[in-house]
JSON list of C-alpha atoms and ligand atoms in Angstrom, two decimals:
[
{"chain": "A", "resi": 1, "resn": "MET", "atom": "CA", "xyz": [242.79, 117.17, 16.80]},
{"chain": "A", "resi": 2, "resn": "ILE", "atom": "CA", "xyz": [243.16, 114.33, 14.52]},
{"chain": "A", "resi": 3, "resn": "SER", "atom": "CA", "xyz": [246.38, 114.28, 12.56]},
{"chain": "A", "resi": 4, "resn": "ILE", "atom": "CA", "xyz": [246.39, 113.00, 8.91]},
{"chain": "A", "resi": 5, "resn": "LYS", "atom": "CA", "xyz": [249.97, 111.53, 8.10]},
{"chain": "A", "resi": 6, "resn": "SER", "atom": "CA", "xyz": [251.71, 112.14, 4.77]},
{"chain": "A", "resi": 7, "resn": "PRO", "atom": "CA", "xyz": [253.26, 108.90, 3.21]},
{"chain": "A", "resi": 8, "resn": "ARG", "atom": "CA", "xyz": [256.77, 109.74, 4.41]},
{"chain": "A", "resi": 9, "resn": "GLU", "atom": "CA", "xyz": [255.47, 109.94, 8.14]},
{"chain": "A", "resi": 10, "resn": "ILE", "atom": "CA", "xyz": [253.78, 106.65, 7.63]},
{"chain": "A", "resi": 11, "resn": "GLU", "atom": "CA", "xyz": [256.88, 105.23, 6.25]},
{"chain": "A", "resi": 12, "resn": "LEU", "atom": "CA", "xyz": [258.77, 106.19, 9.41]},
{"chain": "A", "resi": 13, "resn": "MET", "atom": "CA", "xyz": [255.90, 104.98, 11.64]},
{"chain": "A", "resi": 14, "resn": "ASP", "atom": "CA", "xyz": [256.20, 101.56, 9.69]},
{"chain": "A", "resi": 15, "resn": "ILE", "atom": "CA", "xyz": [260.01, 101.46, 10.68]},
{"chain": "A", "resi": 16, "resn": "ALA", "atom": "CA", "xyz": [259.25, 102.01, 14.17]},
{"chain": "A", "resi": 17, "resn": "GLY", "atom": "CA", "xyz": [256.33, 99.60, 14.21]},
{"chain": "A", "resi": 18, "resn": "SER", "atom": "CA", "xyz": [258.85, 96.86, 12.85]},
{"chain": "A", "resi": 19, "resn": "ILE", "atom": "CA", "xyz": [261.17, 97.82, 15.48]},
{"chain": "A", "resi": 20, "resn": "VAL", "atom": "CA", "xyz": [258.36, 97.03, 17.99]},
{"chain": "A", "resi": 21, "resn": "ALA", "atom": "CA", "xyz": [257.74, 93.85, 16.29]},
{"chain": "A", "resi": 22, "resn": "ARG", "atom": "CA", "xyz": [261.32, 92.75, 16.46]},
{"chain": "A", "resi": 23, "resn": "VAL", "atom": "CA", "xyz": [260.87, 93.33, 20.18]},
{"chain": "A", "resi": 24, "resn": "HIS", "atom": "CA", "xyz": [257.97, 90.97, 20.40]},
{"chain": "A", "resi": 25, "resn": "LYS", "atom": "CA", "xyz": [259.67, 88.36, 18.33]},
{"chain": "A", "resi": 26, "resn": "LYS", "atom": "CA", "xyz": [262.60, 88.35, 20.94]},
{"chain": "A", "resi": 27, "resn": "MET", "atom": "CA", "xyz": [259.92, 88.21, 23.64]},
{"chain": "A", "resi": 28, "resn": "LYS", "atom": "CA", "xyz": [258.74, 84.99, 22.36]},
{"chain": "A", "resi": 29, "resn": "GLU", "atom": "CA", "xyz": [262.01, 83.42, 22.60]},
{"chain": "A", "resi": 30, "resn": "VAL", "atom": "CA", "xyz": [262.79, 84.93, 26.00]},
{"chain": "A", "resi": 31, "resn": "ILE", "atom": "CA", "xyz": [259.66, 84.47, 28.05]},
{"chain": "A", "resi": 32, "resn": "LYS", "atom": "CA", "xyz": [260.04, 81.54, 30.24]},
{"chain": "A", "resi": 33, "resn": "PRO", "atom": "CA", "xyz": [259.60, 80.15, 33.91]},
{"chain": "A", "resi": 34, "resn": "GLY", "atom": "CA", "xyz": [262.50, 81.86, 36.04]},
{"chain": "A", "resi": 35, "resn": "ILE", "atom": "CA", "xyz": [262.93, 85.18, 34.16]},
{"chain": "A", "resi": 36, "resn": "SER", "atom": "CA", "xyz": [262.10, 88.49, 35.90]},
{"chain": "A", "resi": 37, "resn": "THR", "atom": "CA", "xyz": [259.78, 91.19, 34.51]},
{"chain": "A", "resi": 38, "resn": "LEU", "atom": "CA", "xyz": [262.83, 93.38, 35.01]},
{"chain": "A", "resi": 39, "resn": "GLU", "atom": "CA", "xyz": [265.03, 91.26, 32.71]},
{"chain": "A", "resi": 40, "resn": "ILE", "atom": "CA", "xyz": [262.27, 91.18, 30.25]},
{"chain": "A", "resi": 41, "resn": "ASN", "atom": "CA", "xyz": [262.27, 95.14, 30.29]},
{"chain": "A", "resi": 42, "resn": "ARG", "atom": "CA", "xyz": [266.08, 95.05, 29.86]},
{"chain": "A", "resi": 43, "resn": "ILE", "atom": "CA", "xyz": [266.06, 92.83, 27.01]},
{"chain": "A", "resi": 44, "resn": "ALA", "atom": "CA", "xyz": [263.17, 94.82, 25.08]},
{"chain": "A", "resi": 45, "resn": "GLU", "atom": "CA", "xyz": [265.00, 98.13, 25.60]},
{"chain": "A", "resi": 46, "resn": "GLU", "atom": "CA", "xyz": [268.42, 96.61, 24.31]},
{"chain": "A", "resi": 47, "resn": "VAL", "atom": "CA", "xyz": [266.53, 95.60, 21.26]},
{"chain": "A", "resi": 48, "resn": "ILE", "atom": "CA", "xyz": [264.77, 98.93, 20.74]},
{"chain": "A", "resi": 49, "resn": "ARG", "atom": "CA", "xyz": [268.08, 100.95, 21.11]},
{"chain": "A", "resi": 50, "resn": "GLU", "atom": "CA", "xyz": [269.94, 98.50, 18.91]},
{"chain": "A", "resi": 51, "resn": "ASN", "atom": "CA", "xyz": [267.46, 99.33, 16.21]},
{"chain": "A", "resi": 52, "resn": "GLY", "atom": "CA", "xyz": [268.09, 102.96, 16.45]},
{"chain": "A", "resi": 53, "resn": "ALA", "atom": "CA", "xyz": [265.03, 103.97, 18.29]},
{"chain": "A", "resi": 54, "resn": "THR", "atom": "CA", "xyz": [263.97, 104.82, 21.79]},
{"chain": "A", "resi": 55, "resn": "PRO", "atom": "CA", "xyz": [261.22, 103.35, 24.20]},
{"chain": "A", "resi": 56, "resn": "SER", "atom": "CA", "xyz": [258.23, 105.52, 23.70]},
{"chain": "A", "resi": 57, "resn": "PHE", "atom": "CA", "xyz": [257.21, 104.81, 27.42]},
{"chain": "A", "resi": 58, "resn": "LYS", "atom": "CA", "xyz": [260.14, 105.45, 29.53]},
{"chain": "A", "resi": 59, "resn": "ASN", "atom": "CA", "xyz": [259.51, 108.48, 31.43]},
{"chain": "A", "resi": 60, "resn": "TYR", "atom": "CA", "xyz": [256.31, 108.78, 29.64]},
{"chain": "A", "resi": 61, "resn": "GLN", "atom": "CA", "xyz": [254.08, 110.77, 32.35]},
{"chain": "A", "resi": 62, "resn": "GLY", "atom": "CA", "xyz": [256.69, 109.60, 34.85]},
{"chain": "A", "resi": 63, "resn": "PHE", "atom": "CA", "xyz": [256.41, 105.67, 33.69]},
{"chain": "A", "resi": 64, "resn": "PRO", "atom": "CA", "xyz": [259.93, 104.32, 34.96]},
{"chain": "A", "resi": 65, "resn": "CYS", "atom": "CA", "xyz": [260.60, 101.67, 32.49]},
{"chain": "A", "resi": 66, "resn": "ALA", "atom": "CA", "xyz": [261.15, 100.78, 28.66]},
{"chain": "A", "resi": 67, "resn": "VAL", "atom": "CA", "xyz": [258.02, 98.46, 28.45]},
{"chain": "A", "resi": 68, "resn": "CYS", "atom": "CA", "xyz": [254.81, 97.56, 30.64]},
{"chain": "A", "resi": 69, "resn": "THR", "atom": "CA", "xyz": [254.81, 93.85, 32.00]},
{"chain": "A", "resi": 70, "resn": "SER", "atom": "CA", "xyz": [251.41, 93.08, 33.24]},
{"chain": "A", "resi": 71, "resn": "VAL", "atom": "CA", "xyz": [251.00, 89.52, 35.01]},
{"chain": "A", "resi": 72, "resn": "ASN", "atom": "CA", "xyz": [247.99, 87.34, 35.22]},
{"chain": "A", "resi": 73, "resn": "ASP", "atom": "CA", "xyz": [245.36, 89.56, 36.76]},
{"chain": "A", "resi": 74, "resn": "MET", "atom": "CA", "xyz": [247.01, 92.71, 35.69]},
{"chain": "A", "resi": 75, "resn": "LEU", "atom": "CA", "xyz": [245.52, 94.29, 32.72]},
{"chain": "A", "resi": 76, "resn": "VAL", "atom": "CA", "xyz": [247.87, 97.05, 31.72]},
{"chain": "A", "resi": 77, "resn": "HIS", "atom": "CA", "xyz": [250.60, 99.45, 32.88]},
{"chain": "A", "resi": 78, "resn": "GLY", "atom": "CA", "xyz": [252.73, 96.84, 34.84]},
{"chain": "A", "resi": 79, "resn": "ILE", "atom": "CA", "xyz": [256.21, 98.33, 36.13]},
{"chain": "A", "resi": 80, "resn": "PRO", "atom": "CA", "xyz": [258.74, 95.64, 35.63]},
{"chain": "A", "resi": 81, "resn": "ASP", "atom": "CA", "xyz": [260.28, 94.67, 38.79]},
{"chain": "A", "resi": 82, "resn": "HIS", "atom": "CA", "xyz": [261.73, 91.61, 40.44]},
{"chain": "A", "resi": 83, "resn": "THR", "atom": "CA", "xyz": [258.73, 89.31, 40.02]},
{"chain": "A", "resi": 84, "resn": "ILE", "atom": "CA", "xyz": [259.88, 85.94, 38.67]},
{"chain": "A", "resi": 85, "resn": "LEU", "atom": "CA", "xyz": [257.48, 84.44, 35.91]},
{"chain": "A", "resi": 86, "resn": "LYS", "atom": "CA", "xyz": [256.19, 80.78, 36.84]},
{"chain": "A", "resi": 87, "resn": "ASP", "atom": "CA", "xyz": [255.21, 77.86, 34.69]},
{"chain": "A", "resi": 88, "resn": "GLY", "atom": "CA", "xyz": [251.40, 78.74, 33.96]},
{"chain": "A", "resi": 89, "resn": "ASP", "atom": "CA", "xyz": [251.51, 82.35, 34.19]},
{"chain": "A", "resi": 90, "resn": "ILE", "atom": "CA", "xyz": [250.37, 84.98, 31.45]},
{"chain": "A", "resi": 91, "resn": "ILE", "atom": "CA", "xyz": [251.83, 88.15, 30.93]},
{"chain": "A", "resi": 92, "resn": "THR", "atom": "CA", "xyz": [251.32, 91.06, 28.76]},
{"chain": "A", "resi": 93, "resn": "VAL", "atom": "CA", "xyz": [254.25, 93.04, 27.50]},
{"chain": "A", "resi": 94, "resn": "ASP", "atom": "CA", "xyz": [253.31, 96.48, 26.02]},
{"chain": "A", "resi": 95, "resn": "VAL", "atom": "CA", "xyz": [255.93, 97.77, 23.63]},
{"chain": "A", "resi": 96, "resn": "GLY", "atom": "CA", "xyz": [256.47, 101.18, 22.25]},
{"chain": "A", "resi": 97, "resn": "ALA", "atom": "CA", "xyz": [259.28, 102.63, 20.17]},
{"chain": "A", "resi": 98, "resn": "CYS", "atom": "CA", "xyz": [259.98, 105.97, 18.64]},
{"chain": "A", "resi": 99, "resn": "TYR", "atom": "CA", "xyz": [262.09, 106.36, 15.41]},
{"chain": "A", "resi": 100, "resn": "LYS", "atom": "CA", "xyz": [262.90, 109.50, 14.08]},
{"chain": "A", "resi": 101, "resn": "GLY", "atom": "CA", "xyz": [260.11, 111.11, 16.25]},
{"chain": "A", "resi": 102, "resn": "TYR", "atom": "CA", "xyz": [257.42, 108.64, 15.22]},
{"chain": "A", "resi": 103, "resn": "HIS", "atom": "CA", "xyz": [255.81, 105.99, 17.59]},
{"chain": "A", "resi": 104, "resn": "GLY", "atom": "CA", "xyz": [254.67, 102.37, 17.15]},
{"chain": "A", "resi": 105, "resn": "ASP", "atom": "CA", "xyz": [252.79, 100.67, 19.74]},
{"chain": "A", "resi": 106, "resn": "SER", "atom": "CA", "xyz": [251.80, 96.91, 20.19]},
{"chain": "A", "resi": 107, "resn": "GLY", "atom": "CA", "xyz": [250.85, 94.90, 23.29]},
{"chain": "A", "resi": 108, "resn": "TRP", "atom": "CA", "xyz": [250.80, 91.08, 23.25]},
{"chain": "A", "resi": 109, "resn": "THR", "atom": "CA", "xyz": [249.94, 88.46, 25.93]},
{"chain": "A", "resi": 110, "resn": "TYR", "atom": "CA", "xyz": [252.17, 85.46, 26.11]},
{"chain": "A", "resi": 111, "resn": "THR", "atom": "CA", "xyz": [251.87, 82.11, 28.01]},
{"chain": "A", "resi": 112, "resn": "VAL", "atom": "CA", "xyz": [254.69, 81.14, 30.30]},
{"chain": "A", "resi": 113, "resn": "GLY", "atom": "CA", "xyz": [255.83, 77.53, 30.14]},
{"chain": "A", "resi": 114, "resn": "ASN", "atom": "CA", "xyz": [252.76, 75.07, 29.90]},
{"chain": "A", "resi": 115, "resn": "VAL", "atom": "CA", "xyz": [249.44, 76.87, 30.08]},
{"chain": "A", "resi": 116, "resn": "THR", "atom": "CA", "xyz": [246.94, 73.89, 29.56]},
{"chain": "A", "resi": 117, "resn": "ASP", "atom": "CA", "xyz": [243.79, 75.46, 31.27]},
{"chain": "A", "resi": 118, "resn": "PRO", "atom": "CA", "xyz": [241.29, 75.54, 28.41]},
{"chain": "A", "resi": 119, "resn": "LYS", "atom": "CA", "xyz": [239.69, 78.60, 30.14]},
{"chain": "A", "resi": 120, "resn": "ILE", "atom": "CA", "xyz": [243.06, 80.52, 29.87]},
{"chain": "A", "resi": 121, "resn": "LEU", "atom": "CA", "xyz": [243.72, 79.66, 26.52]},
{"chain": "A", "resi": 122, "resn": "LYS", "atom": "CA", "xyz": [240.25, 80.74, 25.27]},
{"chain": "A", "resi": 123, "resn": "LEU", "atom": "CA", "xyz": [240.57, 84.28, 26.80]},
{"chain": "A", "resi": 124, "resn": "LEU", "atom": "CA", "xyz": [243.80, 84.65, 24.99]},
{"chain": "A", "resi": 125, "resn": "GLU", "atom": "CA", "xyz": [242.17, 83.50, 21.62]},
{"chain": "A", "resi": 126, "resn": "VAL", "atom": "CA", "xyz": [239.23, 85.65, 21.94]},
{"chain": "A", "resi": 127, "resn": "THR", "atom": "CA", "xyz": [241.07, 88.62, 22.85]},
{"chain": "A", "resi": 128, "resn": "GLU", "atom": "CA", "xyz": [243.35, 88.30, 19.89]},
{"chain": "A", "resi": 129, "resn": "GLU", "atom": "CA", "xyz": [240.53, 87.64, 17.52]},
{"chain": "A", "resi": 130, "resn": "ALA", "atom": "CA", "xyz": [238.64, 90.62, 19.05]},
{"chain": "A", "resi": 131, "resn": "LEU", "atom": "CA", "xyz": [241.48, 92.79, 17.58]},
{"chain": "A", "resi": 132, "resn": "TYR", "atom": "CA", "xyz": [241.04, 91.42, 14.10]},
{"chain": "A", "resi": 133, "resn": "LYS", "atom": "CA", "xyz": [237.31, 91.78, 14.51]},
{"chain": "A", "resi": 134, "resn": "GLY", "atom": "CA", "xyz": [238.03, 95.62, 15.29]},
{"chain": "A", "resi": 135, "resn": "LEU", "atom": "CA", "xyz": [240.44, 95.98, 12.51]},
{"chain": "A", "resi": 136, "resn": "GLU", "atom": "CA", "xyz": [237.94, 94.49, 10.03]},
{"chain": "A", "resi": 137, "resn": "GLN", "atom": "CA", "xyz": [236.18, 97.69, 10.65]},
{"chain": "A", "resi": 138, "resn": "VAL", "atom": "CA", "xyz": [239.10, 100.08, 9.90]},
{"chain": "A", "resi": 139, "resn": "LYS", "atom": "CA", "xyz": [238.48, 101.85, 6.45]},
{"chain": "A", "resi": 140, "resn": "PRO", "atom": "CA", "xyz": [237.77, 105.29, 5.17]},
{"chain": "A", "resi": 141, "resn": "GLY", "atom": "CA", "xyz": [234.18, 106.36, 5.76]},
{"chain": "A", "resi": 142, "resn": "ASN", "atom": "CA", "xyz": [233.58, 104.03, 8.94]},
{"chain": "A", "resi": 143, "resn": "HIS", "atom": "CA", "xyz": [233.54, 105.54, 12.16]},
{"chain": "A", "resi": 144, "resn": "VAL", "atom": "CA", "xyz": [235.59, 104.68, 15.37]},
{"chain": "A", "resi": 145, "resn": "GLY", "atom": "CA", "xyz": [232.44, 103.52, 16.90]},
{"chain": "A", "resi": 146, "resn": "ASP", "atom": "CA", "xyz": [232.34, 100.66, 14.28]},
{"chain": "A", "resi": 147, "resn": "ILE", "atom": "CA", "xyz": [235.54, 99.38, 15.65]},
{"chain": "A", "resi": 148, "resn": "SER", "atom": "CA", "xyz": [234.53, 99.62, 19.26]},
{"chain": "A", "resi": 149, "resn": "ASN", "atom": "CA", "xyz": [231.16, 98.03, 18.58]},
{"chain": "A", "resi": 150, "resn": "ALA", "atom": "CA", "xyz": [232.62, 95.27, 16.71]},
{"chain": "A", "resi": 151, "resn": "ILE", "atom": "CA", "xyz": [235.34, 94.46, 19.92]},
{"chain": "A", "resi": 152, "resn": "GLN", "atom": "CA", "xyz": [232.44, 94.80, 22.21]},
{"chain": "A", "resi": 153, "resn": "THR", "atom": "CA", "xyz": [229.96, 92.64, 20.70]},
{"chain": "A", "resi": 154, "resn": "TYR", "atom": "CA", "xyz": [232.48, 89.82, 20.08]},
{"chain": "A", "resi": 155, "resn": "VAL", "atom": "CA", "xyz": [234.05, 89.96, 23.57]},
{"chain": "A", "resi": 156, "resn": "GLU", "atom": "CA", "xyz": [230.63, 90.10, 25.35]},
{"chain": "A", "resi": 157, "resn": "SER", "atom": "CA", "xyz": [229.33, 87.22, 23.56]},
{"chain": "A", "resi": 158, "resn": "PHE", "atom": "CA", "xyz": [231.81, 85.16, 25.53]},
{"chain": "A", "resi": 159, "resn": "GLY", "atom": "CA", "xyz": [230.72, 86.66, 28.84]},
{"chain": "A", "resi": 160, "resn": "TYR", "atom": "CA", "xyz": [234.05, 88.37, 29.48]},
{"chain": "A", "resi": 161, "resn": "GLY", "atom": "CA", "xyz": [234.47, 91.82, 31.12]},
{"chain": "A", "resi": 162, "resn": "LEU", "atom": "CA", "xyz": [235.73, 95.01, 28.97]},
{"chain": "A", "resi": 163, "resn": "PRO", "atom": "CA", "xyz": [236.90, 97.89, 31.22]},
{"chain": "A", "resi": 164, "resn": "ALA", "atom": "CA", "xyz": [235.53, 100.92, 29.26]},
{"chain": "A", "resi": 165, "resn": "ASP", "atom": "CA", "xyz": [238.22, 103.37, 30.75]},
{"chain": "A", "resi": 166, "resn": "TYR", "atom": "CA", "xyz": [241.06, 101.79, 28.93]},
{"chain": "A", "resi": 167, "resn": "THR", "atom": "CA", "xyz": [240.96, 102.37, 25.24]},
{"chain": "A", "resi": 168, "resn": "GLY", "atom": "CA", "xyz": [243.09, 102.46, 21.89]},
{"chain": "A", "resi": 169, "resn": "HIS", "atom": "CA", "xyz": [244.10, 105.85, 20.46]},
{"chain": "A", "resi": 170, "resn": "GLY", "atom": "CA", "xyz": [245.47, 107.77, 17.61]},
{"chain": "A", "resi": 171, "resn": "ILE", "atom": "CA", "xyz": [249.37, 107.55, 17.43]},
{"chain": "A", "resi": 172, "resn": "GLY", "atom": "CA", "xyz": [251.97, 109.53, 15.51]},
{"chain": "A", "resi": 173, "resn": "ARG", "atom": "CA", "xyz": [254.53, 112.13, 16.65]},
{"chain": "A", "resi": 174, "resn": "SER", "atom": "CA", "xyz": [252.90, 111.29, 20.15]},
{"chain": "A", "resi": 175, "resn": "VAL", "atom": "CA", "xyz": [252.29, 107.66, 21.21]},
{"chain": "A", "resi": 176, "resn": "HIS", "atom": "CA", "xyz": [248.74, 108.95, 22.46]},
{"chain": "A", "resi": 177, "resn": "GLU", "atom": "CA", "xyz": [246.99, 111.22, 20.18]},
{"chain": "A", "resi": 178, "resn": "ASP", "atom": "CA", "xyz": [243.36, 111.90, 19.16]},
{"chain": "A", "resi": 179, "resn": "PRO", "atom": "CA", "xyz": [241.10, 110.07, 18.84]},
{"chain": "A", "resi": 180, "resn": "TYR", "atom": "CA", "xyz": [240.25, 107.66, 21.58]},
{"chain": "A", "resi": 181, "resn": "VAL", "atom": "CA", "xyz": [239.46, 104.12, 20.27]},
{"chain": "A", "resi": 182, "resn": "PRO", "atom": "CA", "xyz": [237.33, 102.83, 22.88]},
{"chain": "A", "resi": 183, "resn": "ASN", "atom": "CA", "xyz": [236.57, 98.91, 23.03]},
{"chain": "A", "resi": 184, "resn": "VAL", "atom": "CA", "xyz": [232.84, 99.63, 23.92]},
{"chain": "A", "resi": 185, "resn": "GLY", "atom": "CA", "xyz": [230.65, 101.78, 21.81]},
{"chain": "A", "resi": 186, "resn": "LYS", "atom": "CA", "xyz": [227.90, 102.11, 19.18]},
{"chain": "A", "resi": 187, "resn": "ALA", "atom": "CA", "xyz": [228.43, 101.53, 15.32]},
{"chain": "A", "resi": 188, "resn": "GLY", "atom": "CA", "xyz": [228.25, 104.69, 13.30]},
{"chain": "A", "resi": 189, "resn": "THR", "atom": "CA", "xyz": [229.32, 106.84, 16.23]},
{"chain": "A", "resi": 190, "resn": "MET", "atom": "CA", "xyz": [232.17, 109.10, 17.15]},
{"chain": "A", "resi": 191, "resn": "GLU", "atom": "CA", "xyz": [235.05, 110.18, 14.43]},
{"chain": "A", "resi": 192, "resn": "LEU", "atom": "CA", "xyz": [234.80, 109.49, 10.99]},
{"chain": "A", "resi": 193, "resn": "LEU", "atom": "CA", "xyz": [237.78, 107.43, 9.82]},
{"chain": "A", "resi": 194, "resn": "LYS", "atom": "CA", "xyz": [240.00, 108.82, 6.77]},
{"chain": "A", "resi": 195, "resn": "LYS", "atom": "CA", "xyz": [242.89, 107.89, 4.73]},
{"chain": "A", "resi": 196, "resn": "GLY", "atom": "CA", "xyz": [246.31, 108.74, 6.56]},
{"chain": "A", "resi": 197, "resn": "MET", "atom": "CA", "xyz": [245.17, 108.41, 10.17]},
{"chain": "A", "resi": 198, "resn": "CYS", "atom": "CA", "xyz": [247.02, 106.19, 12.11]},
{"chain": "A", "resi": 199, "resn": "ILE", "atom": "CA", "xyz": [245.66, 104.31, 15.31]},
{"chain": "A", "resi": 200, "resn": "ALA", "atom": "CA", "xyz": [246.46, 101.79, 17.93]},
{"chain": "A", "resi": 201, "resn": "VAL", "atom": "CA", "xyz": [243.41, 99.13, 18.22]},
{"chain": "A", "resi": 202, "resn": "GLU", "atom": "CA", "xyz": [243.63, 97.19, 21.54]},
{"chain": "A", "resi": 203, "resn": "PRO", "atom": "CA", "xyz": [241.14, 95.36, 23.08]},
{"chain": "A", "resi": 204, "resn": "MET", "atom": "CA", "xyz": [241.87, 94.72, 26.82]},
{"chain": "A", "resi": 205, "resn": "VAL", "atom": "CA", "xyz": [239.65, 91.92, 28.45]},
{"chain": "A", "resi": 206, "resn": "PHE", "atom": "CA", "xyz": [239.14, 90.54, 31.69]},
{"chain": "A", "resi": 207, "resn": "MET", "atom": "CA", "xyz": [237.90, 86.92, 32.21]},
{"chain": "A", "resi": 208, "resn": "GLY", "atom": "CA", "xyz": [235.59, 87.99, 34.87]},
{"chain": "A", "resi": 209, "resn": "SER", "atom": "CA", "xyz": [234.07, 91.33, 35.79]},
{"chain": "A", "resi": 210, "resn": "ALA", "atom": "CA", "xyz": [235.35, 94.57, 34.28]},
{"chain": "A", "resi": 211, "resn": "ARG", "atom": "CA", "xyz": [235.59, 96.23, 37.53]},
{"chain": "A", "resi": 212, "resn": "CYS", "atom": "CA", "xyz": [239.25, 97.18, 38.07]},
{"chain": "A", "resi": 213, "resn": "TYR", "atom": "CA", "xyz": [241.53, 99.44, 40.23]},
{"chain": "A", "resi": 214, "resn": "THR", "atom": "CA", "xyz": [244.96, 101.08, 40.02]},
{"chain": "A", "resi": 215, "resn": "LEU", "atom": "CA", "xyz": [247.80, 99.95, 42.23]},
{"chain": "A", "resi": 216, "resn": "PRO", "atom": "CA", "xyz": [249.33, 102.36, 44.96]},
{"chain": "A", "resi": 217, "resn": "ASP", "atom": "CA", "xyz": [252.31, 102.66, 42.43]},
{"chain": "A", "resi": 218, "resn": "GLY", "atom": "CA", "xyz": [249.90, 104.63, 40.45]},
{"chain": "A", "resi": 219, "resn": "TRP", "atom": "CA", "xyz": [250.18, 102.43, 37.21]},
{"chain": "A", "resi": 220, "resn": "GLY", "atom": "CA", "xyz": [249.23, 98.98, 37.13]},
{"chain": "A", "resi": 221, "resn": "VAL", "atom": "CA", "xyz": [245.79, 98.19, 36.68]},
{"chain": "A", "resi": 222, "resn": "LYS", "atom": "CA", "xyz": [244.25, 94.88, 38.19]},
{"chain": "A", "resi": 223, "resn": "SER", "atom": "CA", "xyz": [240.81, 93.34, 38.19]},
{"chain": "A", "resi": 224, "resn": "TYR", "atom": "CA", "xyz": [238.91, 93.34, 41.63]},
{"chain": "A", "resi": 225, "resn": "ASP", "atom": "CA", "xyz": [237.67, 89.77, 41.36]},
{"chain": "A", "resi": 226, "resn": "HIS", "atom": "CA", "xyz": [241.36, 88.41, 40.56]},
{"chain": "A", "resi": 227, "resn": "SER", "atom": "CA", "xyz": [240.37, 87.28, 37.00]},
{"chain": "A", "resi": 228, "resn": "LEU", "atom": "CA", "xyz": [242.99, 86.91, 34.40]},
{"chain": "A", "resi": 229, "resn": "ALA", "atom": "CA", "xyz": [243.43, 89.85, 31.76]},
{"chain": "A", "resi": 230, "resn": "ALA", "atom": "CA", "xyz": [244.46, 89.76, 28.15]},
{"chain": "A", "resi": 231, "resn": "HIS", "atom": "CA", "xyz": [245.62, 92.37, 25.64]},
{"chain": "A", "resi": 232, "resn": "TYR", "atom": "CA", "xyz": [246.50, 92.50, 21.78]},
{"chain": "A", "resi": 233, "resn": "GLU", "atom": "CA", "xyz": [247.13, 95.75, 20.13]},
{"chain": "A", "resi": 234, "resn": "HIS", "atom": "CA", "xyz": [248.50, 96.73, 16.70]},
{"chain": "A", "resi": 235, "resn": "THR", "atom": "CA", "xyz": [249.22, 100.09, 15.36]},
{"chain": "A", "resi": 236, "resn": "VAL", "atom": "CA", "xyz": [247.70, 100.52, 11.83]},
{"chain": "A", "resi": 237, "resn": "ALA", "atom": "CA", "xyz": [247.59, 103.22, 9.15]},
{"chain": "A", "resi": 238, "resn": "ILE", "atom": "CA", "xyz": [244.37, 103.96, 7.35]},
{"chain": "A", "resi": 239, "resn": "THR", "atom": "CA", "xyz": [244.98, 103.28, 3.43]},
{"chain": "A", "resi": 240, "resn": "ASP", "atom": "CA", "xyz": [242.61, 103.78, 0.54]},
{"chain": "A", "resi": 241, "resn": "ASP", "atom": "CA", "xyz": [240.46, 101.11, 1.34]},
{"chain": "A", "resi": 242, "resn": "GLY", "atom": "CA", "xyz": [241.46, 99.35, 4.71]},
{"chain": "A", "resi": 243, "resn": "TYR", "atom": "CA", "xyz": [244.33, 99.45, 6.63]},
{"chain": "A", "resi": 244, "resn": "LYS", "atom": "CA", "xyz": [248.25, 98.36, 7.03]},
{"chain": "A", "resi": 245, "resn": "ILE", "atom": "CA", "xyz": [249.37, 96.82, 10.27]},
{"chain": "A", "resi": 246, "resn": "LEU", "atom": "CA", "xyz": [252.50, 98.67, 10.96]},
{"chain": "A", "resi": 247, "resn": "THR", "atom": "CA", "xyz": [253.66, 96.75, 14.05]},
{"chain": "A", "resi": 248, "resn": "LYS", "atom": "CA", "xyz": [254.57, 93.69, 12.01]},
{"chain": "A", "resi": 249, "resn": "GLU", "atom": "CA", "xyz": [257.97, 92.51, 10.56]},
{"chain": "A", "resi": 250, "resn": "ASP", "atom": "CA", "xyz": [258.50, 93.58, 7.13]},
{"chain": "B", "resi": 1, "resn": "MG", "atom": "MG1", "xyz": [248.39, 101.88, 22.76]},
{"chain": "B", "resi": 2, "resn": "MG", "atom": "MG1", "xyz": [250.43, 99.61, 23.91]}
]
């Protein structure tokens, strides 16, 4: 069932979202060659807790850490560990925070040190732009499929792979709620968007083929062809005539 949030609930989600944004601001400062993904996790958790929130993903379906850290050819759900980031890597940090029972969720891909390969920079630019192409479709009267189709049309025009099994989602009292918000789909299909719905829109893109597999740890998802992955996500609330990004600093 899709829940419609009251203005008060959206206020709390806005606070949760701004805490997530503060974590990302910190990530921009600390992500450098030489840092481990476990240290990134520790710093992210510290910022979440200092702001009176709890990490949404810790213990979620058994996930062991506060945030997901997915390096290079890993698409999503990387478990922080002793991996040391190297100059030229890319890393996605996916952050969820729960404030007074309401969640915010935002993933972002960062470059580590000097990334100069135009092919890598293009992947990041296109995936971030795909997020905004999807968000342009978020308004009452449109359908979830309008978001999906806008993302798919844009991303596939660059020849990149969009794994259909990984989707955006509704969000609120739970970090994952109805509806699914796929990154592939037909315009005018799926659920009708209404004022007060809150959703996370999140294109997850491989430079190469969309084929991927889950690691033996049951979490990390990597490309079969070792191609690099990018992922950009915002949580938004649907307003009278569009949307408000909640995972932004006030
Ligand atoms: Mg999400
Ligand atoms: Mg996320």
